[in-house]
Tab-separated table of C-alpha atoms in Angstrom:
chain	number	residue	atom	x	y	z
K	25	MET	CA	0.000	0.000	0.000
K	26	THR	CA	1.267	3.489	-0.901
K	27	ASP	CA	2.322	5.645	2.038
K	28	GLN	CA	0.257	8.692	2.877
K	29	TYR	CA	2.289	11.869	3.411
K	30	TYR	CA	1.182	11.878	7.067
K	31	THR	CA	2.840	8.473	7.661
K	32	ARG	CA	5.444	8.757	10.430
K	33	GLU	CA	8.097	6.679	8.670
K	34	PRO	CA	7.494	6.313	4.911
K	35	SER	CA	8.381	2.870	3.560
K	36	SER	CA	9.188	4.237	0.098
K	37	ALA	CA	12.831	4.850	-0.700
K	38	SER	CA	14.054	8.409	-0.209
K	39	ARG	CA	14.467	10.130	-3.582
K	40	PRO	CA	15.337	13.805	-3.071
K	41	VAL	CA	14.237	16.118	-5.880
K	42	PRO	CA	15.148	19.830	-6.053
K	43	CYS	CA	12.548	22.581	-6.057
K	44	ALA	CA	13.034	26.328	-6.540
K	45	PHE	CA	10.511	29.145	-6.145
K	46	VAL	CA	10.310	32.877	-5.435
K	47	TYR	CA	8.260	34.437	-2.646
K	48	ARG	CA	8.086	38.162	-1.870
K	49	GLY	CA	11.291	38.827	-3.733
K	50	HIS	CA	13.250	36.015	-2.090
K	51	GLY	CA	14.522	33.067	-4.107
K	52	PHE	CA	14.418	29.654	-2.415
K	53	ARG	CA	16.187	26.429	-3.348
K	54	MET	CA	14.959	23.362	-1.527
K	55	GLU	CA	14.796	19.594	-1.739
K	56	THR	CA	11.581	17.597	-1.697
K	57	ASP	CA	11.340	13.824	-1.350
K	58	ALA	CA	9.282	10.724	-1.992
K	59	GLY	CA	6.813	10.013	0.804
K	60	VAL	CA	6.484	13.739	1.546
K	61	PHE	CA	3.637	15.954	0.352
K	62	SER	CA	4.138	17.710	-2.995
K	63	LYS	CA	7.314	16.086	-4.273
K	64	GLY	CA	9.222	18.170	-6.798
K	65	GLU	CA	7.178	21.360	-6.707
K	66	LEU	CA	5.484	23.983	-4.595
K	67	ASP	CA	1.863	22.851	-4.784
K	68	GLU	CA	-0.795	25.328	-5.875
K	69	GLY	CA	-2.640	25.338	-2.552
K	70	THR	CA	0.474	26.203	-0.556
K	71	ARG	CA	1.430	28.888	-3.079
K	72	LEU	CA	-1.999	30.518	-2.729
K	73	LEU	CA	-1.827	30.241	1.056
K	74	LEU	CA	1.541	32.014	1.139
K	75	GLU	CA	0.326	34.753	-1.194
K	76	ALA	CA	-2.743	35.427	0.952
K	77	LEU	CA	-0.844	35.882	4.225
K	78	PRO	CA	-0.586	39.388	5.765
K	79	GLU	CA	2.087	41.768	4.530
K	80	ARG	CA	3.658	41.723	7.984
K	81	MET	CA	3.804	38.867	10.466
K	82	SER	CA	5.558	38.752	13.831
K	83	GLY	CA	5.667	36.966	17.155
K	84	ARG	CA	5.568	33.179	17.397
K	85	LEU	CA	4.400	31.498	14.182
K	86	LEU	CA	3.627	27.802	13.630
K	87	ASP	CA	3.867	25.979	10.305
K	88	LEU	CA	1.600	23.040	11.186
K	89	GLY	CA	2.217	19.974	9.000
K	90	CYS	CA	5.260	21.607	7.452
K	91	GLY	CA	6.139	18.930	4.872
K	92	TRP	CA	9.504	19.803	3.319
K	93	GLY	CA	9.257	23.319	4.728
K	94	PRO	CA	8.199	25.920	2.135
K	95	VAL	CA	5.904	27.867	4.476
K	96	GLY	CA	8.066	28.008	7.587
K	97	VAL	CA	11.317	28.696	5.756
K	98	SER	CA	9.645	31.402	3.649
K	99	LEU	CA	8.144	33.105	6.688
K	100	LYS	CA	11.389	33.132	8.650
K	101	THR	CA	13.225	34.567	5.648
K	102	CYS	CA	10.646	37.310	5.060
K	103	PHE	CA	10.102	38.057	8.761
K	104	PRO	CA	13.449	37.341	10.447
K	105	GLU	CA	12.270	38.831	13.750
K	106	ALA	CA	9.521	36.197	14.047
K	107	GLU	CA	9.972	32.984	16.045
K	108	VAL	CA	9.048	30.224	13.604
K	109	TRP	CA	8.154	26.684	14.628
K	110	MET	CA	7.635	23.835	12.133
K	111	THR	CA	5.991	20.524	12.990
K	112	ASP	CA	5.027	17.332	11.182
K	113	VAL	CA	4.357	13.685	11.992
K	114	ASN	CA	6.452	12.576	8.999
K	115	LEU	CA	10.083	12.140	10.052
K	116	ARG	CA	11.375	12.332	6.485
K	117	ALA	CA	9.498	15.597	5.999
K	118	LEU	CA	11.138	17.002	9.126
K	119	GLU	CA	14.581	15.958	7.899
K	120	ARG	CA	13.982	17.774	4.612
K	121	SER	CA	12.624	20.811	6.495
K	122	ARG	CA	15.703	21.047	8.684
K	123	GLU	CA	17.996	20.741	5.667
K	124	ASN	CA	15.992	23.288	3.679
K	125	ALA	CA	16.002	25.749	6.562
K	126	GLU	CA	19.786	25.439	6.850
K	127	ARG	CA	20.226	25.644	3.085
K	128	ASN	CA	18.309	28.932	3.023
K	129	GLY	CA	19.778	30.387	6.209
K	130	ALA	CA	16.523	30.265	8.187
K	131	GLN	CA	16.785	29.760	11.957
K	132	VAL	CA	13.632	27.783	12.763
K	133	ARG	CA	12.571	25.116	15.243
K	134	CYS	CA	11.536	21.777	13.709
K	135	LEU	CA	10.010	19.018	15.787
K	136	GLU	CA	7.892	15.916	15.477
K	137	SER	CA	4.339	16.478	16.649
K	138	ASP	CA	0.984	14.831	15.993
K	139	GLY	CA	-1.084	17.971	15.860
K	140	PHE	CA	-0.178	19.925	18.980
K	141	SER	CA	0.886	16.921	21.088
K	142	ALA	CA	4.492	18.177	21.436
K	143	LEU	CA	3.482	21.826	21.911
K	144	GLU	CA	1.868	21.661	25.332
K	145	GLY	CA	1.900	25.030	27.041
K	146	LEU	CA	2.888	26.982	23.925
K	147	GLU	CA	0.761	29.714	22.382
K	148	PHE	CA	1.158	31.190	18.919
K	149	ASP	CA	0.355	34.479	17.239
K	150	ALA	CA	-0.490	32.616	14.043
K	151	VAL	CA	-0.862	29.023	12.892
K	152	ILE	CA	-0.475	28.373	9.163
K	153	THR	CA	-1.433	25.052	7.589
K	154	ASN	CA	-2.258	23.206	4.401
K	155	PRO	CA	-4.127	20.487	6.326
K	156	PRO	CA	-3.926	16.753	5.520
K	157	ILE	CA	-7.388	16.480	3.951
K	158	ARG	CA	-6.906	12.796	3.120
K	159	ALA	CA	-6.619	12.046	6.832
K	160	GLY	CA	-10.341	12.758	7.087
K	161	LYS	CA	-12.646	15.419	8.487
K	162	GLN	CA	-12.388	14.151	12.064
K	163	VAL	CA	-8.608	14.586	12.034
K	164	ILE	CA	-8.481	18.029	10.444
K	165	TYR	CA	-11.339	19.394	12.550
K	166	ARG	CA	-9.423	18.221	15.646
K	167	LEU	CA	-6.404	20.148	14.378
K	168	PHE	CA	-8.516	23.281	13.972
K	169	ALA	CA	-9.863	22.979	17.522
K	170	GLU	CA	-6.353	22.426	18.885
K	171	ALA	CA	-5.141	25.444	16.927
K	172	GLU	CA	-7.781	27.649	18.522
K	173	ALA	CA	-6.698	26.447	21.974
K	174	HIS	CA	-3.021	27.217	21.210
K	175	LEU	CA	-3.487	30.674	19.722
K	176	LYS	CA	-2.896	33.813	21.726
K	177	PRO	CA	-5.896	36.136	22.109
K	178	GLY	CA	-6.427	37.824	18.756
K	179	GLY	CA	-4.278	35.240	16.963
K	180	SER	CA	-5.211	33.713	13.619
K	181	LEU	CA	-5.339	30.328	11.939
K	182	PHE	CA	-4.599	30.525	8.209
K	183	LEU	CA	-5.423	27.509	6.053
K	184	VAL	CA	-6.075	26.456	2.477
K	185	ILE	CA	-8.596	23.870	1.332
K	186	ARG	CA	-10.076	22.828	-2.007
K	187	LYS	CA	-13.680	23.883	-2.510
K	188	GLN	CA	-14.582	20.358	-3.670
K	189	GLN	CA	-13.028	18.875	-0.512
K	190	GLY	CA	-15.379	20.659	1.851
K	191	ALA	CA	-14.298	24.294	1.983
K	192	GLU	CA	-17.811	25.595	2.644
K	193	SER	CA	-18.541	23.208	5.521
K	194	CYS	CA	-15.053	23.853	6.882
K	195	LEU	CA	-15.720	27.599	6.996
K	196	LYS	CA	-19.004	27.012	8.797
K	197	TYR	CA	-17.286	24.805	11.367
K	198	LEU	CA	-14.519	27.337	11.950
K	199	ARG	CA	-17.148	29.966	12.706
K	200	THR	CA	-18.337	27.804	15.600
K	201	LEU	CA	-14.806	27.689	17.055
K	202	PHE	CA	-13.414	31.166	16.425
K	203	ALA	CA	-14.617	34.715	16.957
K	204	SER	CA	-14.570	35.140	13.177
K	205	ALA	CA	-13.673	33.188	10.062
K	206	GLU	CA	-13.471	34.689	6.584
K	207	ARG	CA	-12.349	33.660	3.114
K	208	LEU	CA	-9.261	35.621	2.062
K	209	ASP	CA	-8.946	34.225	-1.451
K	210	ARG	CA	-10.700	31.935	-3.879
K	211	SER	CA	-8.517	30.838	-6.776
K	212	ALA	CA	-7.944	27.712	-8.859
K	213	GLY	CA	-10.550	25.765	-6.873
K	214	PHE	CA	-8.970	26.590	-3.502
K	215	TRP	CA	-10.190	28.700	-0.601
K	216	VAL	CA	-7.746	30.423	1.721
K	217	ILE	CA	-9.374	31.079	5.093
K	218	GLU	CA	-8.410	33.126	8.130
K	219	ALA	CA	-10.051	32.175	11.438
K	220	ARG	CA	-9.398	34.680	14.206
K	221	LYS	CA	-9.503	34.011	17.940
K	222	ALA	CA	-11.218	36.529	20.189
K	223	GLY	CA	-8.916	39.209	21.555
K	224	SER	CA	-8.195	39.898	25.201
K	225	GLU	CA	-10.717	41.658	27.414
K	226	ALA	CA	-8.415	44.703	27.464
K	227	GLU	CA	-8.412	44.858	23.658
K	228	ALA	CA	-12.177	44.512	23.563
K	229	ALA	CA	-12.550	47.375	26.055
K	230	GLU	CA	-10.342	49.611	23.892
K	231	GLU	CA	-12.554	48.946	20.909
């Protein structure tokens, strides 16, 4: 049986393949691999997700399900003052992420984590993810709920999902978890969504 990209230890042989792309004026050269999501190219969903992110990002950022690392490495390069964490359940993906971060001079933290299992006690200003849709709705909805619990007040979850894979129902569900959830972009059959956690009581009073 073919490995899914969320398999902890892919049984397929490692076959590194180079990938190059440009994001916000920065050129990146990375290596992808067999058994890791989007071998050989920056997939369209992740590209759209990156393009839809805010012009400025800071604080502690999490690339959840980082794969070979395009999101986390790009964010650290564009926002060097940010503290960027990258997690995945796939050990080969993490190895590629660490190598790609080093190759591109990005100081990030990569660690194995099933969802937020290894992030107990940590809160983030933003969580960014191209979720593992093939793992099923129960799994990805759990990830969304865990993300809400690990965001700082006023923090945001950014995600991309194909319309035909349940984008509309996903948006409705996010609106039950977060203070707000809105579609940032709709291109090439994908929706990019931002779900925002309620701010602190002090922020609410100022408003």
